Tab-separated table of C-alpha atoms and ligand atoms in Angstrom:
chain	number	residue	atom	x	y	z
A	299	MET	CA	87.014	123.534	78.292
A	300	GLU	CA	85.509	124.071	81.706
A	301	THR	CA	87.733	122.569	84.393
A	302	LYS	CA	85.775	121.098	87.266
A	303	LEU	CA	87.178	121.462	90.780
A	304	LEU	CA	87.096	118.115	92.575
A	305	LYS	CA	86.721	119.325	96.157
A	306	GLY	CA	87.338	116.887	98.993
A	307	LYS	CA	84.835	118.351	101.433
A	308	PRO	CA	81.581	116.991	99.897
A	309	VAL	CA	83.178	113.555	99.595
A	310	SER	CA	84.352	113.728	103.174
A	311	ILE	CA	80.896	114.807	104.432
A	312	HIS	CA	79.295	111.931	102.526
A	313	ILE	CA	81.658	109.350	104.062
A	314	LYS	CA	81.417	110.805	107.588
A	315	SER	CA	77.624	110.683	107.452
A	316	ARG	CA	77.813	106.950	106.627
A	317	LEU	CA	80.340	106.456	109.413
A	318	SER	CA	78.248	108.273	112.028
A	319	LYS	CA	75.651	105.456	112.005
A	320	LYS	CA	78.404	102.873	112.531
A	321	ILE	CA	79.923	104.967	115.337
A	322	SER	CA	76.518	105.183	117.115
A	323	ASN	CA	75.986	101.421	116.755
A	324	LEU	CA	79.384	100.773	118.297
A	325	LYS	CA	78.620	103.236	121.098
A	326	GLU	CA	75.418	101.351	121.906
A	327	ASP	CA	77.634	98.301	122.410
A	328	GLY	CA	79.949	100.323	124.682
A	329	VAL	CA	82.719	100.729	122.090
A	330	ILE	CA	84.186	104.102	121.150
A	331	PRO	CA	86.603	103.894	118.226
A	332	GLY	CA	89.969	105.013	119.591
A	333	LEU	CA	93.117	106.214	117.861
A	334	ALA	CA	96.596	106.550	119.362
A	335	ALA	CA	98.840	108.939	117.455
A	336	VAL	CA	102.554	108.589	118.160
A	337	LEU	CA	104.365	111.840	117.465
A	338	VAL	CA	108.142	111.854	117.859
A	339	GLY	CA	110.068	115.135	117.807
A	340	ASP	CA	108.991	118.632	116.956
A	341	ASP	CA	108.453	118.776	113.206
A	342	PRO	CA	105.905	121.640	112.939
A	343	ALA	CA	103.987	120.153	109.975
A	344	SER	CA	103.615	116.802	111.799
A	345	HIS	CA	102.245	118.596	114.876
A	346	VAL	CA	99.691	120.399	112.671
A	347	TYR	CA	98.616	117.127	111.008
A	348	VAL	CA	98.234	115.264	114.291
A	349	ARG	CA	96.238	118.130	115.840
A	350	SER	CA	93.882	118.114	112.830
A	351	LYS	CA	93.458	114.350	113.152
A	352	SER	CA	92.533	114.656	116.859
A	353	LYS	CA	89.991	117.388	116.111
A	354	VAL	CA	88.281	115.295	113.441
A	355	PHE	CA	88.102	112.294	115.784
A	356	GLU	CA	86.613	114.360	118.587
A	357	SER	CA	84.038	116.042	116.355
A	358	ASN	CA	82.941	112.613	115.112
A	359	ASN	CA	82.456	111.168	118.609
A	360	CYS	CA	85.584	109.057	118.517
A	361	PHE	CA	88.489	108.955	120.937
A	362	SER	CA	92.019	109.997	120.132
A	363	LYS	CA	95.119	110.389	122.222
A	364	THR	CA	98.455	111.784	121.088
A	365	TYR	CA	101.642	110.354	122.573
A	366	LYS	CA	104.242	113.091	122.211
A	367	MET	CA	107.759	111.692	122.476
A	368	PRO	CA	110.969	113.757	122.591
A	369	LYS	CA	113.019	113.884	119.385
A	370	ASP	CA	115.918	112.000	121.006
A	371	SER	CA	113.697	109.075	122.117
A	372	SER	CA	115.398	105.715	121.682
A	373	GLU	CA	114.065	103.058	119.355
A	374	THR	CA	113.367	100.832	122.378
A	375	GLN	CA	111.213	103.539	123.976
A	376	ILE	CA	109.091	103.861	120.835
A	377	LEU	CA	108.841	100.088	120.373
A	378	ASN	CA	107.783	99.687	124.028
A	379	LEU	CA	105.125	102.371	123.610
A	380	ILE	CA	103.732	100.630	120.509
A	381	ASP	CA	103.769	97.323	122.376
A	382	LYS	CA	101.697	98.900	125.152
A	383	LEU	CA	99.228	100.373	122.631
A	384	ASN	CA	98.954	97.040	120.788
A	385	ASN	CA	97.685	95.592	124.070
A	386	ASP	CA	95.374	98.472	125.044
A	387	SER	CA	91.751	97.473	124.385
A	388	LYS	CA	90.580	101.127	124.206
A	389	ILE	CA	92.907	101.720	121.266
A	390	HIS	CA	91.692	100.317	117.951
A	391	GLY	CA	94.059	102.191	115.662
A	392	ILE	CA	97.708	103.209	116.001
A	393	LEU	CA	99.302	105.846	113.831
A	394	VAL	CA	103.008	106.648	113.895
A	395	GLN	CA	103.350	110.073	112.333
A	396	LEU	CA	106.027	110.196	109.633
A	397	PRO	CA	108.713	111.305	109.087
A	398	LEU	CA	110.451	109.954	112.172
A	399	PRO	CA	113.789	111.435	113.327
A	400	ASN	CA	116.711	109.995	111.322
A	401	HIS	CA	118.198	107.912	114.134
A	402	LEU	CA	115.043	105.753	114.285
A	403	ASP	CA	114.456	102.800	111.965
A	404	SER	CA	111.020	103.659	110.518
A	405	LYS	CA	110.545	100.213	109.002
A	406	LYS	CA	111.186	98.445	112.298
A	407	ILE	CA	108.825	100.815	114.129
A	408	LEU	CA	105.989	100.563	111.575
A	409	ASN	CA	106.308	96.774	111.547
A	410	LYS	CA	105.794	96.728	115.308
A	411	VAL	CA	102.215	98.055	114.956
A	412	SER	CA	99.804	95.137	115.184
A	413	PRO	CA	98.369	94.573	111.647
A	414	GLY	CA	94.848	94.658	113.165
A	415	LYS	CA	95.477	98.186	114.507
A	416	ASP	CA	97.427	99.423	111.491
A	417	VAL	CA	94.952	102.132	110.414
A	418	ASP	CA	97.610	103.729	108.187
A	419	GLY	CA	97.806	100.475	106.198
A	420	PHE	CA	101.617	100.622	106.210
A	421	HIS	CA	102.337	97.173	107.706
A	422	PRO	CA	103.773	94.724	105.125
A	423	MET	CA	100.903	92.331	105.874
A	424	ASN	CA	98.323	94.968	104.965
A	425	LEU	CA	100.274	96.141	101.923
A	426	GLY	CA	100.666	92.510	100.833
A	427	SER	CA	96.906	91.902	101.124
A	428	LEU	CA	96.279	95.039	99.089
A	429	PHE	CA	98.566	93.877	96.266
A	430	GLU	CA	96.947	90.445	96.423
A	431	GLY	CA	93.612	92.141	95.662
A	432	ASN	CA	92.166	91.544	99.103
A	433	PRO	CA	92.801	94.743	101.079
A	434	ASN	CA	92.165	95.120	104.829
A	435	PHE	CA	93.346	98.583	105.831
A	436	ILE	CA	93.996	100.714	102.763
A	437	PRO	CA	96.502	103.583	103.185
A	438	CYS	CA	94.496	106.738	103.778
A	439	THR	CA	95.637	109.074	100.999
A	440	PRO	CA	95.300	106.515	98.159
A	441	ASN	CA	91.914	105.447	99.539
A	442	GLY	CA	90.861	109.105	99.732
A	443	ILE	CA	91.733	109.481	96.035
A	444	ILE	CA	89.693	106.365	95.174
A	445	GLN	CA	86.725	107.917	97.039
A	446	ILE	CA	87.104	111.207	95.123
A	447	LEU	CA	87.172	109.372	91.771
A	448	ASP	CA	84.098	107.367	92.802
A	449	PHE	CA	82.132	110.348	94.148
A	450	TYR	CA	82.691	112.435	91.008
A	451	ASP	CA	82.012	109.466	88.663
A	452	ILE	CA	85.430	109.508	87.045
A	453	GLU	CA	85.828	106.363	84.973
A	454	THR	CA	89.085	104.480	85.555
A	455	SER	CA	88.403	101.144	83.851
A	456	GLY	CA	90.436	100.874	80.654
A	457	LYS	CA	91.939	104.330	81.217
A	458	HIS	CA	95.609	105.194	81.426
A	459	VAL	CA	96.598	106.507	84.852
A	460	VAL	CA	100.042	108.003	85.364
A	461	ILE	CA	101.232	108.238	88.954
A	462	ILE	CA	104.182	110.527	89.622
A	463	GLY	CA	105.973	109.413	92.791
A	464	ARG	CA	106.765	105.958	94.195
A	465	SER	CA	106.421	106.518	97.939
A	466	ASN	CA	105.197	103.745	100.223
A	467	ILE	CA	102.533	106.143	101.536
A	468	VAL	CA	100.956	107.158	98.217
A	469	GLY	CA	102.520	106.032	94.916
A	470	LYS	CA	102.959	102.306	95.495
A	471	PRO	CA	99.593	101.550	97.156
A	472	MET	CA	97.858	103.810	94.615
A	473	PHE	CA	99.402	101.704	91.845
A	474	GLY	CA	98.285	98.518	93.606
A	475	LEU	CA	94.694	99.730	93.916
A	476	LEU	CA	94.162	101.165	90.444
A	477	ALA	CA	95.689	98.178	88.659
A	478	GLN	CA	93.273	95.739	90.378
A	479	LYS	CA	90.012	94.647	88.842
A	480	PHE	CA	88.044	96.820	91.269
A	481	LYS	CA	85.115	99.160	90.535
A	482	ILE	CA	87.526	102.073	90.804
A	483	GLY	CA	90.513	100.361	89.199
A	484	ASN	CA	91.046	98.133	86.167
A	485	ALA	CA	93.259	100.882	84.762
A	486	THR	CA	96.528	100.712	82.866
A	487	VAL	CA	98.870	102.248	85.386
A	488	THR	CA	102.258	103.827	84.735
A	489	MET	CA	104.470	104.893	87.615
A	490	CYS	CA	106.954	107.712	87.055
A	491	HIS	CA	109.673	108.598	89.553
A	492	THR	CA	113.045	110.282	89.863
A	493	GLY	CA	114.535	107.638	87.547
A	494	THR	CA	112.058	108.426	84.734
A	495	LYS	CA	113.889	110.149	81.863
A	496	ASP	CA	111.102	112.372	80.532
A	497	ILE	CA	107.992	112.405	82.687
A	498	SER	CA	106.020	114.486	80.193
A	499	THR	CA	106.241	111.673	77.560
A	500	PHE	CA	104.016	109.670	79.919
A	501	THR	CA	101.818	112.373	81.418
A	502	LYS	CA	100.874	113.577	77.906
A	503	GLN	CA	99.291	110.146	77.288
A	504	ALA	CA	97.429	110.015	80.607
A	505	ASP	CA	93.668	110.157	81.073
A	506	ILE	CA	94.325	110.647	84.793
A	507	VAL	CA	97.501	112.029	86.376
A	508	ILE	CA	98.164	111.607	90.096
A	509	ALA	CA	100.990	113.879	91.219
A	510	ALA	CA	102.573	112.907	94.539
A	511	VAL	CA	106.123	114.214	94.488
A	512	GLY	CA	106.278	117.265	96.746
A	513	VAL	CA	107.643	119.576	94.039
A	514	PRO	CA	105.641	122.824	93.883
A	515	GLU	CA	103.595	123.232	90.680
A	516	MET	CA	105.744	120.798	88.659
A	517	LEU	CA	102.889	119.569	86.430
A	518	THR	CA	102.150	122.241	83.849
A	519	LEU	CA	99.890	122.818	80.837
A	520	ASP	CA	102.378	121.454	78.291
A	521	MET	CA	102.631	118.132	80.143
A	522	ILE	CA	98.981	117.030	79.930
A	523	LYS	CA	96.518	116.063	77.245
A	524	ASP	CA	93.187	117.803	76.625
A	525	GLY	CA	90.489	116.675	79.040
A	526	ALA	CA	92.788	114.955	81.542
A	527	CYS	CA	91.673	114.495	85.142
A	528	LEU	CA	94.364	115.704	87.548
A	529	ILE	CA	94.759	114.622	91.166
A	530	ASP	CA	97.118	116.682	93.296
A	531	VAL	CA	98.587	115.075	96.419
A	532	GLY	CA	101.258	117.743	97.038
A	533	ILE	CA	101.044	120.190	99.925
A	534	ASN	CA	104.029	122.513	99.531
A	535	ARG	CA	104.809	125.699	101.435
A	536	VAL	CA	106.153	128.453	99.188
A	537	ASP	CA	107.172	131.983	100.202
A	538	ASP	CA	104.424	134.540	99.771
A	539	PRO	CA	105.219	138.065	101.010
A	540	ASN	CA	101.542	139.032	100.429
A	541	SER	CA	100.304	136.508	102.983
A	542	GLU	CA	100.228	137.184	106.730
A	543	LYS	CA	102.079	133.948	107.443
A	544	GLY	CA	104.730	134.730	104.829
A	545	TYR	CA	103.943	131.554	102.883
A	546	LYS	CA	101.141	129.892	100.956
A	547	LEU	CA	100.274	126.282	100.228
A	548	VAL	CA	100.489	125.040	96.665
A	549	GLY	CA	100.217	121.573	95.173
A	550	ASP	CA	102.381	119.648	92.719
A	551	ILE	CA	100.135	120.860	89.894
A	552	ASP	CA	100.262	124.363	88.450
A	553	ILE	CA	96.503	124.758	88.717
A	554	LYS	CA	96.373	128.155	86.988
A	555	SER	CA	98.132	126.849	83.910
A	556	VAL	CA	96.099	123.627	83.549
A	557	THR	CA	92.709	125.305	84.063
A	558	GLY	CA	90.929	125.325	80.704
A	559	LYS	CA	92.803	122.261	79.373
A	560	ALA	CA	92.138	119.657	82.095
A	561	SER	CA	88.587	118.338	82.551
A	562	SER	CA	88.976	118.298	86.322
A	563	VAL	CA	91.526	118.970	89.045
A	564	THR	CA	91.677	118.645	92.840
A	565	PRO	CA	92.455	121.973	94.557
A	566	VAL	CA	95.216	122.495	97.153
A	567	PRO	CA	94.214	123.016	99.868
A	568	GLY	CA	90.766	121.404	99.993
A	569	GLY	CA	91.156	118.472	97.605
A	570	VAL	CA	92.911	115.262	98.615
A	571	GLY	CA	94.067	116.670	101.999
A	572	PRO	CA	90.723	116.459	103.866
A	573	MET	CA	90.194	112.945	102.519
A	574	THR	CA	93.305	111.544	104.200
A	575	ILE	CA	91.947	112.226	107.692
A	576	THR	CA	88.460	111.034	106.740
A	577	MET	CA	89.866	107.699	105.602
A	578	LEU	CA	91.864	107.448	108.835
A	579	LEU	CA	88.574	107.791	110.694
A	580	TYR	CA	87.071	105.180	108.354
A	581	ASN	CA	89.909	102.721	109.057
A	582	THR	CA	89.683	103.289	112.816
A	583	VAL	CA	85.927	102.606	112.817
A	584	LEU	CA	86.622	99.484	110.748
A	585	ALA	CA	89.297	98.395	113.257
A	586	ALA	CA	86.829	98.914	116.126
A	587	GLN	CA	84.199	96.845	114.296
A	588	LEU	CA	86.701	94.063	113.626
A	589	SER	CA	87.813	94.066	117.271
A	590	ARG	CA	84.147	93.650	118.322
A	591	LYS	CA	83.887	90.586	116.119
A	592	ALA	CA	87.074	89.215	117.664
A	593	ASN	CA	85.824	89.926	121.224
A	594	PRO	CA	82.009	89.836	121.165
A	595	ILE	CA	80.186	90.788	124.349
A	596	ILE	CA	78.359	87.610	125.366
B	844	GUN	N1	103.139	111.623	107.009
B	844	GUN	C1	102.646	112.087	105.831
B	844	GUN	N2	101.539	111.414	105.480
B	844	GUN	C2	101.311	110.502	106.440
B	844	GUN	C3	100.294	109.521	106.636
B	844	GUN	O1	99.374	109.325	105.825
B	844	GUN	N3	100.410	108.778	107.782
B	844	GUN	C4	101.423	108.960	108.668
B	844	GUN	N4	101.446	108.176	109.736
B	844	GUN	N5	102.379	109.859	108.511
B	844	GUN	C5	102.321	110.628	107.406
């Protein structure tokens, strides 16, 4: 069987082109969608992610500012910064890059972000609305996956989706979205995690597998059924003496082994990854639009 590569770039281009009209309309009204990224500490991967986010915002005529805080910042300092950003009218979206240093209470910090500026969709109010079937800001990676499934016409209704991983960022909201009676949804959804005894029992029954565990190439040929659609959320660095950097990026799916058996698979890099930032841009434009409605220019 030919295995189709579900690349993120065409999906991302399609969404950005729709957003560009909205961004120009807002600009005509004197509003430039603005993102504040709060980056605490010096985790190299987090710095790379935040830099990529800024670049995408700039190249799409939006504003972004990164607030770099030292790794030993106190909880009060971070909470005060978020408070200031909640009250800054130029900032429509606030993102606190995760993971935060261990001494900080991530839950307390994420809950401080005003739900109307929560472009990551991590606030309990936004997650609650999502599970109620009435989402406001949808977490970016799960929404990016929904957009990929939609763009490539992958049917989800009545299908069995197996999600591997129960994180608040991907697994849980993904479950909440695909189980709803939405256009991309209405699926029977199984969630596997570290407590699951034999993951392959479930993945072998899946029409769609979404792997979001951070274990390099854990999903292999013997774990899937013929014709399955595979979505890879993992971005793992593994040693590679042949590469200049000394490492390469691989996903949670062993793409070489599943090629020929799966009907489609997202590549790493270039699959789900680019969609996460695109959906962050989408949420920030949405936040700017909503703020206009709340404060119309008379
Ligand atoms: N760390 C890994 N993924 C994400 C994400 O989607 N948002 C934030 N804020 N931090 C992350």
